[in-house]
Amino acid sequence: MSDTSTLLRQQLQQLEDALREAALWSAQPPSEQAMASTMPFMYDTLQVEEWLQWVFVPRLHALLDANAPLPTSCSVHPLAEHEWTSRLPNGTHGAALKLLAEIDATLSKA
């Protein structure tokens, strides 16, 4: 396993932990209809934390498990920052934002 793969797996686990800590992790999956969205980030049916939990994290793990090529650029942090800053003013999402910036940087260097 490459250094990038190892680092990315660690970052994904830390992201999950940070989302749980911020109460942004759900035990209930979105509906099939919500998951069928064709919009970028499924923004018409999911909140960014739902997309991270049910799409982004699992897809990156699947790529890592298959030893498939990873995306060569990633810009999830700005979307999450925009949505959470307006919707979650208490700031519990700060650790998750930091990790998303790190994941963006890791994938953009890969």
C-alpha atoms as a PDB file:
ATOM      1  CA  MET A   1       0.000   0.000   0.000  1.00  0.00           C
ATOM      2  CA  SER A   2       1.400   3.376  -0.965  1.00  0.00           C
ATOM      3  CA  ASP A   3       2.051   6.186   1.466  1.00  0.00           C
ATOM      4  CA  THR A   4      -0.798   8.163  -0.133  1.00  0.00           C
ATOM      5  CA  SER A   5      -3.229   5.272   0.331  1.00  0.00           C
ATOM      6  CA  THR A   6      -2.246   4.814   3.954  1.00  0.00           C
ATOM      7  CA  LEU A   7      -2.523   8.530   4.649  1.00  0.00           C
ATOM      8  CA  LEU A   8      -5.878   8.785   2.901  1.00  0.00           C
ATOM      9  CA  ARG A   9      -7.314   5.844   4.870  1.00  0.00           C
ATOM     10  CA  GLN A  10      -6.200   7.523   8.096  1.00  0.00           C
ATOM     11  CA  GLN A  11      -7.727  10.833   7.026  1.00  0.00           C
ATOM     12  CA  LEU A  12     -11.022   9.167   6.088  1.00  0.00           C
ATOM     13  CA  GLN A  13     -11.230   7.495   9.500  1.00  0.00           C
ATOM     14  CA  GLN A  14     -10.426  10.779  11.212  1.00  0.00           C
ATOM     15  CA  LEU A  15     -13.095  12.498   9.109  1.00  0.00           C
ATOM     16  CA  GLU A  16     -15.667   9.929  10.180  1.00  0.00           C
ATOM     17  CA  ASP A  17     -14.651  10.433  13.816  1.00  0.00           C
ATOM     18  CA  ALA A  18     -14.886  14.231  13.469  1.00  0.00           C
ATOM     19  CA  LEU A  19     -18.308  14.016  11.815  1.00  0.00           C
ATOM     20  CA  ARG A  20     -19.537  11.764  14.623  1.00  0.00           C
ATOM     21  CA  GLU A  21     -18.111  14.145  17.240  1.00  0.00           C
ATOM     22  CA  ALA A  22     -19.927  17.065  15.583  1.00  0.00           C
ATOM     23  CA  ALA A  23     -23.202  15.075  15.447  1.00  0.00           C
ATOM     24  CA  LEU A  24     -23.028  15.123  11.629  1.00  0.00           C
ATOM     25  CA  TRP A  25     -23.054  11.329  11.199  1.00  0.00           C
ATOM     26  CA  SER A  26     -26.319   9.479  10.787  1.00  0.00           C
ATOM     27  CA  ALA A  27     -27.335   5.903  11.546  1.00  0.00           C
ATOM     28  CA  GLN A  28     -30.150   6.190   8.993  1.00  0.00           C
ATOM     29  CA  PRO A  29     -29.165   6.056   5.310  1.00  0.00           C
ATOM     30  CA  PRO A  30     -30.834   8.386   2.822  1.00  0.00           C
ATOM     31  CA  SER A  31     -33.690   7.056   0.723  1.00  0.00           C
ATOM     32  CA  GLU A  32     -33.025   5.361  -2.615  1.00  0.00           C
ATOM     33  CA  GLN A  33     -34.666   8.362  -4.275  1.00  0.00           C
ATOM     34  CA  ALA A  34     -32.264  10.765  -2.564  1.00  0.00           C
ATOM     35  CA  MET A  35     -29.282   8.627  -3.577  1.00  0.00           C
ATOM     36  CA  ALA A  36     -30.470   8.582  -7.206  1.00  0.00           C
ATOM     37  CA  SER A  37     -29.804  12.304  -7.649  1.00  0.00           C
ATOM     38  CA  THR A  38     -27.719  13.222 -10.659  1.00  0.00           C
ATOM     39  CA  MET A  39     -26.774  16.678  -9.366  1.00  0.00           C
ATOM     40  CA  PRO A  40     -23.186  17.366  -8.271  1.00  0.00           C
ATOM     41  CA  PHE A  41     -22.734  16.383  -4.617  1.00  0.00           C
ATOM     42  CA  MET A  42     -26.432  15.378  -4.718  1.00  0.00           C
ATOM     43  CA  TYR A  43     -27.055  18.875  -3.365  1.00  0.00           C
ATOM     44  CA  ASP A  44     -30.721  18.722  -4.335  1.00  0.00           C
ATOM     45  CA  THR A  45     -31.403  15.721  -2.075  1.00  0.00           C
ATOM     46  CA  LEU A  46     -28.607  15.480   0.525  1.00  0.00           C
ATOM     47  CA  GLN A  47     -26.868  17.787   2.948  1.00  0.00           C
ATOM     48  CA  VAL A  48     -23.099  17.845   2.542  1.00  0.00           C
ATOM     49  CA  GLU A  49     -22.500  15.664   5.611  1.00  0.00           C
ATOM     50  CA  GLU A  50     -24.884  13.022   4.221  1.00  0.00           C
ATOM     51  CA  TRP A  51     -23.060  13.084   0.891  1.00  0.00           C
ATOM     52  CA  LEU A  52     -19.731  12.731   2.687  1.00  0.00           C
ATOM     53  CA  GLN A  53     -20.963   9.783   4.756  1.00  0.00           C
ATOM     54  CA  TRP A  54     -22.912   7.873   2.134  1.00  0.00           C
ATOM     55  CA  VAL A  55     -21.045   8.718  -1.096  1.00  0.00           C
ATOM     56  CA  PHE A  56     -17.625  10.353  -0.724  1.00  0.00           C
ATOM     57  CA  VAL A  57     -16.101   8.217   2.049  1.00  0.00           C
ATOM     58  CA  PRO A  58     -17.421   4.872   0.712  1.00  0.00           C
ATOM     59  CA  ARG A  59     -16.307   5.648  -2.856  1.00  0.00           C
ATOM     60  CA  LEU A  60     -12.805   6.568  -1.755  1.00  0.00           C
ATOM     61  CA  HIS A  61     -12.585   3.385   0.329  1.00  0.00           C
ATOM     62  CA  ALA A  62     -13.784   1.371  -2.687  1.00  0.00           C
ATOM     63  CA  LEU A  63     -11.086   2.932  -4.874  1.00  0.00           C
ATOM     64  CA  LEU A  64      -8.452   2.199  -2.232  1.00  0.00           C
ATOM     65  CA  ASP A  65      -9.686  -1.391  -1.780  1.00  0.00           C
ATOM     66  CA  ALA A  66      -9.546  -1.971  -5.548  1.00  0.00           C
ATOM     67  CA  ASN A  67      -6.135  -0.322  -5.807  1.00  0.00           C
ATOM     68  CA  ALA A  68      -7.756   1.871  -8.456  1.00  0.00           C
ATOM     69  CA  PRO A  69      -6.531   5.305  -9.472  1.00  0.00           C
ATOM     70  CA  LEU A  70      -7.546   8.052  -7.078  1.00  0.00           C
ATOM     71  CA  PRO A  71      -8.941  11.412  -8.185  1.00  0.00           C
ATOM     72  CA  THR A  72      -6.136  13.800  -9.084  1.00  0.00           C
ATOM     73  CA  SER A  73      -7.898  16.840  -7.709  1.00  0.00           C
ATOM     74  CA  CYS A  74     -10.468  17.358  -5.022  1.00  0.00           C
ATOM     75  CA  SER A  75     -12.243  20.445  -3.710  1.00  0.00           C
ATOM     76  CA  VAL A  76     -14.777  19.275  -1.155  1.00  0.00           C
ATOM     77  CA  HIS A  77     -13.606  21.603   1.619  1.00  0.00           C
ATOM     78  CA  PRO A  78     -15.002  24.831   0.061  1.00  0.00           C
ATOM     79  CA  LEU A  79     -18.454  23.281  -0.372  1.00  0.00           C
ATOM     80  CA  ALA A  80     -18.581  22.006   3.207  1.00  0.00           C
ATOM     81  CA  GLU A  81     -17.229  25.276   4.570  1.00  0.00           C
ATOM     82  CA  HIS A  82     -19.863  27.260   2.689  1.00  0.00           C
ATOM     83  CA  GLU A  83     -22.747  25.046   3.781  1.00  0.00           C
ATOM     84  CA  TRP A  84     -21.716  24.459   7.377  1.00  0.00           C
ATOM     85  CA  THR A  85     -20.683  28.034   8.124  1.00  0.00           C
ATOM     86  CA  SER A  86     -24.159  29.296   7.283  1.00  0.00           C
ATOM     87  CA  ARG A  87     -26.071  26.349   8.761  1.00  0.00           C
ATOM     88  CA  LEU A  88     -23.950  25.391  11.789  1.00  0.00           C
ATOM     89  CA  PRO A  89     -22.850  28.608  13.473  1.00  0.00           C
ATOM     90  CA  ASN A  90     -21.749  26.875  16.706  1.00  0.00           C
ATOM     91  CA  GLY A  91     -18.487  25.752  15.085  1.00  0.00           C
ATOM     92  CA  THR A  92     -18.582  22.053  16.033  1.00  0.00           C
ATOM     93  CA  HIS A  93     -17.636  21.248  12.453  1.00  0.00           C
ATOM     94  CA  GLY A  94     -14.140  22.786  12.600  1.00  0.00           C
ATOM     95  CA  ALA A  95     -12.250  19.496  12.900  1.00  0.00           C
ATOM     96  CA  ALA A  96     -14.169  18.012   9.974  1.00  0.00           C
ATOM     97  CA  LEU A  97     -13.384  21.071   7.846  1.00  0.00           C
ATOM     98  CA  LYS A  98      -9.693  20.797   8.659  1.00  0.00           C
ATOM     99  CA  LEU A  99      -9.700  17.139   7.646  1.00  0.00           C
ATOM    100  CA  LEU A 100     -11.529  17.878   4.406  1.00  0.00           C
ATOM    101  CA  ALA A 101      -8.846  20.427   3.541  1.00  0.00           C
ATOM    102  CA  GLU A 102      -6.192  17.779   4.253  1.00  0.00           C
ATOM    103  CA  ILE A 103      -8.027  15.190   2.107  1.00  0.00           C
ATOM    104  CA  ASP A 104      -8.332  17.731  -0.715  1.00  0.00           C
ATOM    105  CA  ALA A 105      -4.579  18.351  -0.499  1.00  0.00           C
ATOM    106  CA  THR A 106      -3.728  14.636  -0.357  1.00  0.00           C
ATOM    107  CA  LEU A 107      -5.817  13.844  -3.435  1.00  0.00           C
ATOM    108  CA  SER A 108      -4.589  16.872  -5.317  1.00  0.00           C
ATOM    109  CA  LYS A 109      -0.980  15.669  -4.816  1.00  0.00           C
ATOM    110  CA  ALA A 110      -1.695  11.999  -5.565  1.00  0.00           C
END
